[in-house]
Structure formats: structure tokens, C-alpha cells
């Protein structure tokens, strides 16, 4: 077909919609997930009775099958019988149409991804345990408070771990598919039509395999572009002790 698929791509309004939805989900959801994962890792890094059990509990959702998680969250987000709306009702908050309101659907998906922060949490936890205790002791002797030690010792030593989680988080978020396919099918009003879901639709529902392949290449180039930007900017703030 020559360049016909490229012409269709440039005039396809749903591509822009899918890119916008994916960008919203990625650039808002990834920072939220990483911040929560870091806070949780800091909490589980202190001496605490049964902390191994807590670590296991918070990590378990990560290994739960994606389809099973999506089905559970469909029940949680249910407008009338959902646990979340029943909980909010206690505080006088009216029922929210989580998956049926175009304005709320994407934030609902971001809230759902916080369920699986166990993966980056474990990596953050490993990084925290690699921070030398002697540095904290020396800073404490010099009068540095907990916040200053966190900013000037913990975070610089943790920067390679933060960088890894950031890169992997953005790559994974650009490929969001299962939850949208199972829970909303891209609705309502294409509010959760993410790019991979649109690739799937074109390839396996509309049987436009050539156009679907082009969209997949576009996604690949976008991921490579943002990954290269992160590596370029990472040299300015990532600290490697060996270097």
C-alpha cells in the first residue's frame, strides 16, 4: 500500500486521543507510584516486628494476574455496590462513576496502579539497605537532622535505583493494555483508549495488520525517545559511587 498507512496515521484523530490518554496515564501515574513506593520502602526499612510479613503483603499484588486484578477493581469501582464508594459515603461523598465518567476514568486507572507498587518498593528497599550506615552516623554526629540526611545522603546514594525505577516505570506505563481491555474496553467516550489497546483493535478487531504494525512502531519510537532523554538527563543527577 506504499505510504497509505502513514497518510491514515496523520489523519486519524483516535491516534491523538490514544497518545493523549497514554501520556496522561504515564506522566501523572508514574511519579505518584514511585513516590508512594519510596515512602512505603522507607517505612518498611525501619526495625519493625514482622516487617518481613508486611513486605510480603505489599508485594503480593504485583504477582497477582493482571486480569484477576482488573476484575477485582471493577467490583471496587462499581458505582452502586463498590467498596470504594461505600467507604466514601461514610464521609458524605456522593457516589462517583469511576469507570463510567470520562473525567474520572483515567484517574481511577492511576489509583488502581498504586495497588501494584510492590515491585518498585522492593527495588527501593534493596537500594536503601545499600546506603552505608556510617554516612548517616557521621552526619548525625555533625548535627544533621533526619530530613537533611535524607536529602543529602539517602537520595544521592539512591539515585541509580530511582533512575532505574523511573525508566522502567515509564516504559511499562506506555504499554498499559490489560486493565483497559478488561475493565472499560477503551471507554467511556475513548477516555481510556490507550495506544496499545488501539494497536490491538486495529490488528485483531479491524484486521488492519499493516496499520497496527505502524502504530506499534510509533509506540516503540516514543518509548526509545523518552528513554534516551532520561539517560541524557540522568547524567546530571544520578550519582554512581564507583565513578
PDB file of C-alpha atoms in Angstrom:
ATOM      1  CA  UNK A   1       0.000   0.000   0.000  1.00  0.00           C
ATOM      2  CA  UNK A   2       3.011   2.301  -0.168  1.00  0.00           C
ATOM      3  CA  UNK A   3       2.663   5.221   2.246  1.00  0.00           C
ATOM      4  CA  UNK A   4      -1.093   4.834   2.630  1.00  0.00           C
ATOM      5  CA  UNK A   5      -0.809   3.791   6.284  1.00  0.00           C
ATOM      6  CA  UNK A   6       1.245   6.907   7.033  1.00  0.00           C
ATOM      7  CA  UNK A   7      -1.441   9.071   5.432  1.00  0.00           C
ATOM      8  CA  UNK A   8      -4.100   7.382   7.543  1.00  0.00           C
ATOM      9  CA  UNK A   9      -1.965   7.868  10.660  1.00  0.00           C
ATOM     10  CA  UNK A  10      -1.690  11.626  10.095  1.00  0.00           C
ATOM     11  CA  UNK A  11      -5.456  11.982   9.698  1.00  0.00           C
ATOM     12  CA  UNK A  12      -6.537   9.551  12.437  1.00  0.00           C
ATOM     13  CA  UNK A  13      -7.996  11.557  15.333  1.00  0.00           C
ATOM     14  CA  UNK A  14      -8.073   8.485  17.565  1.00  0.00           C
ATOM     15  CA  UNK A  15      -4.289   8.244  17.452  1.00  0.00           C
ATOM     16  CA  UNK A  16      -4.006  11.660  19.091  1.00  0.00           C
ATOM     17  CA  UNK A  17      -6.669  10.649  21.595  1.00  0.00           C
ATOM     18  CA  UNK A  18      -4.819   7.437  22.435  1.00  0.00           C
ATOM     19  CA  UNK A  19      -1.485   9.267  22.709  1.00  0.00           C
ATOM     20  CA  UNK A  20      -3.031  11.892  24.990  1.00  0.00           C
ATOM     21  CA  UNK A  21      -4.584   9.257  27.238  1.00  0.00           C
ATOM     22  CA  UNK A  22      -1.319   7.318  27.404  1.00  0.00           C
ATOM     23  CA  UNK A  23       0.700  10.456  28.162  1.00  0.00           C
ATOM     24  CA  UNK A  24      -1.724  11.454  30.943  1.00  0.00           C
ATOM     25  CA  UNK A  25      -1.553   7.985  32.461  1.00  0.00           C
ATOM     26  CA  UNK A  26       2.249   7.888  32.228  1.00  0.00           C
ATOM     27  CA  UNK A  27       3.366  11.332  33.321  1.00  0.00           C
ATOM     28  CA  UNK A  28       0.887  11.572  36.187  1.00  0.00           C
ATOM     29  CA  UNK A  29       0.759   7.938  37.234  1.00  0.00           C
ATOM     30  CA  UNK A  30       4.480   7.103  37.251  1.00  0.00           C
ATOM     31  CA  UNK A  31       5.535   9.879  39.700  1.00  0.00           C
ATOM     32  CA  UNK A  32       2.635   9.013  42.022  1.00  0.00           C
ATOM     33  CA  UNK A  33       3.556   5.328  42.021  1.00  0.00           C
ATOM     34  CA  UNK A  34       7.266   5.974  42.590  1.00  0.00           C
ATOM     35  CA  UNK A  35       6.663   8.430  45.439  1.00  0.00           C
ATOM     36  CA  UNK A  36       4.299   6.015  47.190  1.00  0.00           C
ATOM     37  CA  UNK A  37       6.707   3.113  46.617  1.00  0.00           C
ATOM     38  CA  UNK A  38       9.595   5.111  48.093  1.00  0.00           C
ATOM     39  CA  UNK A  39       7.542   6.148  51.141  1.00  0.00           C
ATOM     40  CA  UNK A  40       6.494   2.543  51.678  1.00  0.00           C
ATOM     41  CA  UNK A  41      10.083   1.320  51.307  1.00  0.00           C
ATOM     42  CA  UNK A  42      11.264   3.884  53.871  1.00  0.00           C
ATOM     43  CA  UNK A  43       8.543   2.734  56.267  1.00  0.00           C
ATOM     44  CA  UNK A  44       9.460  -0.932  55.844  1.00  0.00           C
ATOM     45  CA  UNK A  45      13.191  -0.289  56.171  1.00  0.00           C
ATOM     46  CA  UNK A  46      12.991   0.534  59.889  1.00  0.00           C
ATOM     47  CA  UNK A  47      13.272  -2.033  62.652  1.00  0.00           C
ATOM     48  CA  UNK A  48       9.734  -3.360  62.976  1.00  0.00           C
ATOM     49  CA  UNK A  49       8.361  -6.598  64.349  1.00  0.00           C
ATOM     50  CA  UNK A  50       7.035  -8.735  61.498  1.00  0.00           C
ATOM     51  CA  UNK A  51       8.307  -6.397  58.785  1.00  0.00           C
ATOM     52  CA  UNK A  52       9.051  -9.396  56.535  1.00  0.00           C
ATOM     53  CA  UNK A  53       5.344 -10.222  56.648  1.00  0.00           C
ATOM     54  CA  UNK A  54       4.429  -6.636  55.788  1.00  0.00           C
ATOM     55  CA  UNK A  55       6.879  -6.624  52.880  1.00  0.00           C
ATOM     56  CA  UNK A  56       5.330  -9.827  51.555  1.00  0.00           C
ATOM     57  CA  UNK A  57       1.789  -8.463  51.899  1.00  0.00           C
ATOM     58  CA  UNK A  58       2.602  -5.273  49.986  1.00  0.00           C
ATOM     59  CA  UNK A  59       4.454  -7.196  47.289  1.00  0.00           C
ATOM     60  CA  UNK A  60       1.750  -9.844  46.673  1.00  0.00           C
ATOM     61  CA  UNK A  61      -0.460  -7.687  44.373  1.00  0.00           C
ATOM     62  CA  UNK A  62       2.492  -7.417  41.992  1.00  0.00           C
ATOM     63  CA  UNK A  63       2.382 -11.138  41.246  1.00  0.00           C
ATOM     64  CA  UNK A  64      -1.418 -11.283  41.033  1.00  0.00           C
ATOM     65  CA  UNK A  65      -2.575 -11.990  37.442  1.00  0.00           C
ATOM     66  CA  UNK A  66      -3.494  -8.753  35.670  1.00  0.00           C
ATOM     67  CA  UNK A  67      -6.921  -9.993  34.569  1.00  0.00           C
ATOM     68  CA  UNK A  68      -7.806 -11.099  38.101  1.00  0.00           C
ATOM     69  CA  UNK A  69      -6.761  -7.705  39.471  1.00  0.00           C
ATOM     70  CA  UNK A  70      -8.847  -5.941  36.817  1.00  0.00           C
ATOM     71  CA  UNK A  71     -11.936  -7.975  37.732  1.00  0.00           C
ATOM     72  CA  UNK A  72     -11.463  -7.206  41.436  1.00  0.00           C
ATOM     73  CA  UNK A  73     -11.060  -3.475  40.752  1.00  0.00           C
ATOM     74  CA  UNK A  74     -14.190  -3.464  38.620  1.00  0.00           C
ATOM     75  CA  UNK A  75     -16.065  -4.507  41.751  1.00  0.00           C
ATOM     76  CA  UNK A  76     -14.229  -1.932  43.884  1.00  0.00           C
ATOM     77  CA  UNK A  77     -15.101   0.854  41.429  1.00  0.00           C
ATOM     78  CA  UNK A  78     -18.738  -0.203  40.994  1.00  0.00           C
ATOM     79  CA  UNK A  79     -20.959   2.886  41.302  1.00  0.00           C
ATOM     80  CA  UNK A  80     -23.679   1.328  43.477  1.00  0.00           C
ATOM     81  CA  UNK A  81     -22.116  -1.666  45.211  1.00  0.00           C
ATOM     82  CA  UNK A  82     -18.398  -0.823  45.097  1.00  0.00           C
ATOM     83  CA  UNK A  83     -16.349  -0.857  48.299  1.00  0.00           C
ATOM     84  CA  UNK A  84     -14.719   2.468  47.441  1.00  0.00           C
ATOM     85  CA  UNK A  85     -17.971   4.402  47.043  1.00  0.00           C
ATOM     86  CA  UNK A  86     -19.388   2.798  50.181  1.00  0.00           C
ATOM     87  CA  UNK A  87     -16.287   3.939  52.055  1.00  0.00           C
ATOM     88  CA  UNK A  88     -16.538   7.487  50.695  1.00  0.00           C
ATOM     89  CA  UNK A  89     -20.245   7.565  51.552  1.00  0.00           C
ATOM     90  CA  UNK A  90     -19.287   7.434  55.244  1.00  0.00           C
ATOM     91  CA  UNK A  91     -17.682  10.868  54.804  1.00  0.00           C
ATOM     92  CA  UNK A  92     -20.651  12.270  52.901  1.00  0.00           C
ATOM     93  CA  UNK A  93     -19.055  11.999  49.448  1.00  0.00           C
ATOM     94  CA  UNK A  94     -21.661  11.214  46.743  1.00  0.00           C
ATOM     95  CA  UNK A  95     -21.223   8.134  44.573  1.00  0.00           C
ATOM     96  CA  UNK A  96     -18.563   8.577  41.880  1.00  0.00           C
ATOM     97  CA  UNK A  97     -18.922   6.917  38.475  1.00  0.00           C
ATOM     98  CA  UNK A  98     -15.296   5.812  38.443  1.00  0.00           C
ATOM     99  CA  UNK A  99     -15.221   3.823  35.210  1.00  0.00           C
ATOM    100  CA  UNK A 100     -18.254   5.442  33.584  1.00  0.00           C
ATOM    101  CA  UNK A 101     -17.246   9.121  33.781  1.00  0.00           C
ATOM    102  CA  UNK A 102     -14.750  10.320  31.120  1.00  0.00           C
ATOM    103  CA  UNK A 103     -13.310  12.854  33.572  1.00  0.00           C
ATOM    104  CA  UNK A 104     -12.665  10.288  36.299  1.00  0.00           C
ATOM    105  CA  UNK A 105     -11.797   7.124  34.360  1.00  0.00           C
ATOM    106  CA  UNK A 106      -8.078   7.853  33.860  1.00  0.00           C
ATOM    107  CA  UNK A 107      -7.503   8.981  37.481  1.00  0.00           C
ATOM    108  CA  UNK A 108      -9.279   5.766  38.516  1.00  0.00           C
ATOM    109  CA  UNK A 109      -6.773   3.753  36.472  1.00  0.00           C
ATOM    110  CA  UNK A 110      -3.901   5.635  38.122  1.00  0.00           C
ATOM    111  CA  UNK A 111      -5.405   4.876  41.540  1.00  0.00           C
ATOM    112  CA  UNK A 112      -5.630   1.225  40.563  1.00  0.00           C
ATOM    113  CA  UNK A 113      -1.938   1.071  39.558  1.00  0.00           C
ATOM    114  CA  UNK A 114      -0.996   2.135  43.090  1.00  0.00           C
ATOM    115  CA  UNK A 115      -2.149  -1.371  44.038  1.00  0.00           C
ATOM    116  CA  UNK A 116       0.995  -2.767  42.389  1.00  0.00           C
ATOM    117  CA  UNK A 117       3.686  -0.551  43.881  1.00  0.00           C
ATOM    118  CA  UNK A 118       5.264  -3.629  45.446  1.00  0.00           C
ATOM    119  CA  UNK A 119       7.682  -4.052  42.518  1.00  0.00           C
ATOM    120  CA  UNK A 120       9.393  -0.651  42.729  1.00  0.00           C
ATOM    121  CA  UNK A 121       9.053  -0.804  46.530  1.00  0.00           C
ATOM    122  CA  UNK A 122      11.231  -3.931  46.698  1.00  0.00           C
ATOM    123  CA  UNK A 123      13.852  -2.291  44.468  1.00  0.00           C
ATOM    124  CA  UNK A 124      13.805   0.881  46.590  1.00  0.00           C
ATOM    125  CA  UNK A 125      14.129  -1.276  49.693  1.00  0.00           C
ATOM    126  CA  UNK A 126      17.195  -3.010  48.275  1.00  0.00           C
ATOM    127  CA  UNK A 127      18.695   0.391  47.471  1.00  0.00           C
ATOM    128  CA  UNK A 128      18.011   1.706  50.979  1.00  0.00           C
ATOM    129  CA  UNK A 129      19.778  -1.256  52.513  1.00  0.00           C
ATOM    130  CA  UNK A 130      22.807  -0.444  50.377  1.00  0.00           C
ATOM    131  CA  UNK A 131      23.203   3.062  51.827  1.00  0.00           C
ATOM    132  CA  UNK A 132      26.192   2.965  54.248  1.00  0.00           C
ATOM    133  CA  UNK A 133      25.103   3.403  57.852  1.00  0.00           C
ATOM    134  CA  UNK A 134      28.442   5.095  58.615  1.00  0.00           C
ATOM    135  CA  UNK A 135      27.477   8.097  56.463  1.00  0.00           C
ATOM    136  CA  UNK A 136      24.291   8.622  58.462  1.00  0.00           C
ATOM    137  CA  UNK A 137      26.175   8.237  61.745  1.00  0.00           C
ATOM    138  CA  UNK A 138      28.792  10.782  60.715  1.00  0.00           C
ATOM    139  CA  UNK A 139      26.122  13.257  59.591  1.00  0.00           C
ATOM    140  CA  UNK A 140      24.158  12.722  62.825  1.00  0.00           C
ATOM    141  CA  UNK A 141      27.274  13.473  64.857  1.00  0.00           C
ATOM    142  CA  UNK A 142      27.758  16.679  62.851  1.00  0.00           C
ATOM    143  CA  UNK A 143      24.235  17.745  63.779  1.00  0.00           C
ATOM    144  CA  UNK A 144      22.341  16.922  60.584  1.00  0.00           C
ATOM    145  CA  UNK A 145      18.645  16.226  61.111  1.00  0.00           C
ATOM    146  CA  UNK A 146      16.660  13.351  59.607  1.00  0.00           C
ATOM    147  CA  UNK A 147      15.392  15.434  56.661  1.00  0.00           C
ATOM    148  CA  UNK A 148      18.861  16.744  55.781  1.00  0.00           C
ATOM    149  CA  UNK A 149      20.321  13.256  55.965  1.00  0.00           C
ATOM    150  CA  UNK A 150      17.578  12.026  53.652  1.00  0.00           C
ATOM    151  CA  UNK A 151      18.188  14.765  51.068  1.00  0.00           C
ATOM    152  CA  UNK A 152      21.986  14.804  51.184  1.00  0.00           C
ATOM    153  CA  UNK A 153      22.836  11.156  51.834  1.00  0.00           C
ATOM    154  CA  UNK A 154      19.941   8.795  51.157  1.00  0.00           C
ATOM    155  CA  UNK A 155      18.647  10.309  47.910  1.00  0.00           C
ATOM    156  CA  UNK A 156      22.068  10.771  46.220  1.00  0.00           C
ATOM    157  CA  UNK A 157      23.021   7.193  47.131  1.00  0.00           C
ATOM    158  CA  UNK A 158      19.602   6.009  45.936  1.00  0.00           C
ATOM    159  CA  UNK A 159      19.651   7.972  42.669  1.00  0.00           C
ATOM    160  CA  UNK A 160      20.651   4.969  40.462  1.00  0.00           C
ATOM    161  CA  UNK A 161      17.719   2.999  41.904  1.00  0.00           C
ATOM    162  CA  UNK A 162      15.342   5.932  41.375  1.00  0.00           C
ATOM    163  CA  UNK A 163      16.618   6.245  37.813  1.00  0.00           C
ATOM    164  CA  UNK A 164      16.050   2.540  37.118  1.00  0.00           C
ATOM    165  CA  UNK A 165      12.516   2.608  38.528  1.00  0.00           C
ATOM    166  CA  UNK A 166      11.733   5.783  36.571  1.00  0.00           C
ATOM    167  CA  UNK A 167      12.904   4.330  33.255  1.00  0.00           C
ATOM    168  CA  UNK A 168      11.124   1.019  33.757  1.00  0.00           C
ATOM    169  CA  UNK A 169       8.003   2.742  35.078  1.00  0.00           C
ATOM    170  CA  UNK A 170       7.654   4.972  32.013  1.00  0.00           C
ATOM    171  CA  UNK A 171       8.285   2.066  29.619  1.00  0.00           C
ATOM    172  CA  UNK A 172       5.672  -0.040  31.400  1.00  0.00           C
ATOM    173  CA  UNK A 173       3.091   2.757  31.568  1.00  0.00           C
ATOM    174  CA  UNK A 174       3.302   3.417  27.835  1.00  0.00           C
ATOM    175  CA  UNK A 175       2.347  -0.229  27.311  1.00  0.00           C
ATOM    176  CA  UNK A 176      -0.773  -0.260  29.504  1.00  0.00           C
ATOM    177  CA  UNK A 177      -3.330  -2.608  27.983  1.00  0.00           C
ATOM    178  CA  UNK A 178      -4.852  -5.395  30.083  1.00  0.00           C
ATOM    179  CA  UNK A 179      -6.780  -3.273  32.587  1.00  0.00           C
ATOM    180  CA  UNK A 180      -8.283  -1.055  29.876  1.00  0.00           C
ATOM    181  CA  UNK A 181      -9.191  -4.051  27.716  1.00  0.00           C
ATOM    182  CA  UNK A 182     -10.898  -5.928  30.558  1.00  0.00           C
ATOM    183  CA  UNK A 183     -12.474  -3.083  32.533  1.00  0.00           C
ATOM    184  CA  UNK A 184     -13.630  -0.457  30.030  1.00  0.00           C
ATOM    185  CA  UNK A 185     -12.743  -1.567  26.505  1.00  0.00           C
ATOM    186  CA  UNK A 186     -11.377   1.938  25.927  1.00  0.00           C
ATOM    187  CA  UNK A 187     -14.490   3.772  27.126  1.00  0.00           C
ATOM    188  CA  UNK A 188     -16.249   5.825  28.221  1.00  0.00           C
ATOM    189  CA  UNK A 189     -16.018   8.073  25.148  1.00  0.00           C
ATOM    190  CA  UNK A 190     -12.491   6.754  24.446  1.00  0.00           C
ATOM    191  CA  UNK A 191     -11.294   8.175  27.787  1.00  0.00           C
ATOM    192  CA  UNK A 192      -9.243   5.012  28.422  1.00  0.00           C
ATOM    193  CA  UNK A 193      -8.315   4.255  24.833  1.00  0.00           C
ATOM    194  CA  UNK A 194      -4.588   3.778  25.309  1.00  0.00           C
ATOM    195  CA  UNK A 195      -2.196   3.337  22.404  1.00  0.00           C
ATOM    196  CA  UNK A 196      -1.555  -0.401  22.863  1.00  0.00           C
ATOM    197  CA  UNK A 197      -5.316  -1.011  23.064  1.00  0.00           C
ATOM    198  CA  UNK A 198      -5.740   0.900  19.807  1.00  0.00           C
ATOM    199  CA  UNK A 199      -2.967  -1.192  18.244  1.00  0.00           C
ATOM    200  CA  UNK A 200      -4.823  -4.330  19.344  1.00  0.00           C
ATOM    201  CA  UNK A 201      -8.119  -3.071  17.942  1.00  0.00           C
ATOM    202  CA  UNK A 202      -6.654  -2.320  14.543  1.00  0.00           C
ATOM    203  CA  UNK A 203      -4.763  -5.586  14.359  1.00  0.00           C
ATOM    204  CA  UNK A 204      -7.163  -8.133  15.839  1.00  0.00           C
ATOM    205  CA  UNK A 205     -10.597  -6.498  15.593  1.00  0.00           C
ATOM    206  CA  UNK A 206     -10.395  -4.455  12.381  1.00  0.00           C
ATOM    207  CA  UNK A 207      -7.761  -6.803  10.829  1.00  0.00           C
ATOM    208  CA  UNK A 208      -5.640  -3.859   9.645  1.00  0.00           C
ATOM    209  CA  UNK A 209      -2.375  -5.576  10.427  1.00  0.00           C
ATOM    210  CA  UNK A 210      -0.217  -3.155   8.433  1.00  0.00           C
ATOM    211  CA  UNK A 211      -1.670  -0.103  10.190  1.00  0.00           C
ATOM    212  CA  UNK A 212      -1.408  -1.834  13.571  1.00  0.00           C
ATOM    213  CA  UNK A 213       2.268  -2.575  12.883  1.00  0.00           C
ATOM    214  CA  UNK A 214       2.856   1.095  12.044  1.00  0.00           C
ATOM    215  CA  UNK A 215       1.209   2.155  15.315  1.00  0.00           C
ATOM    216  CA  UNK A 216       3.410  -0.339  17.174  1.00  0.00           C
ATOM    217  CA  UNK A 217       6.482   1.203  15.571  1.00  0.00           C
ATOM    218  CA  UNK A 218       5.283   4.663  16.603  1.00  0.00           C
ATOM    219  CA  UNK A 219       4.955   3.410  20.177  1.00  0.00           C
ATOM    220  CA  UNK A 220       8.434   1.876  20.000  1.00  0.00           C
ATOM    221  CA  UNK A 221       9.970   5.143  18.790  1.00  0.00           C
ATOM    222  CA  UNK A 222       8.183   7.128  21.504  1.00  0.00           C
ATOM    223  CA  UNK A 223       9.498   4.799  24.210  1.00  0.00           C
ATOM    224  CA  UNK A 224      13.033   4.946  22.784  1.00  0.00           C
ATOM    225  CA  UNK A 225      12.816   8.758  22.592  1.00  0.00           C
ATOM    226  CA  UNK A 226      11.820   9.206  26.229  1.00  0.00           C
ATOM    227  CA  UNK A 227      14.315   6.581  27.384  1.00  0.00           C
ATOM    228  CA  UNK A 228      17.163   8.394  25.613  1.00  0.00           C
ATOM    229  CA  UNK A 229      16.062  11.699  27.160  1.00  0.00           C
ATOM    230  CA  UNK A 230      16.148  10.110  30.603  1.00  0.00           C
ATOM    231  CA  UNK A 231      19.632   8.716  30.032  1.00  0.00           C
ATOM    232  CA  UNK A 232      20.825  12.112  28.795  1.00  0.00           C
ATOM    233  CA  UNK A 233      19.337  13.934  31.799  1.00  0.00           C
ATOM    234  CA  UNK A 234      20.301  11.165  34.211  1.00  0.00           C
ATOM    235  CA  UNK A 235      23.988  12.039  33.905  1.00  0.00           C
ATOM    236  CA  UNK A 236      23.182  15.328  35.674  1.00  0.00           C
ATOM    237  CA  UNK A 237      21.570  13.935  38.805  1.00  0.00           C
ATOM    238  CA  UNK A 238      22.385  10.221  39.090  1.00  0.00           C
ATOM    239  CA  UNK A 239      25.339   9.553  41.421  1.00  0.00           C
ATOM    240  CA  UNK A 240      27.426   6.410  40.987  1.00  0.00           C
ATOM    241  CA  UNK A 241      29.757   5.724  43.889  1.00  0.00           C
ATOM    242  CA  UNK A 242      32.247   3.824  41.728  1.00  0.00           C
ATOM    243  CA  UNK A 243      32.598   6.850  39.428  1.00  0.00           C
TER     244      UNK A 243
END
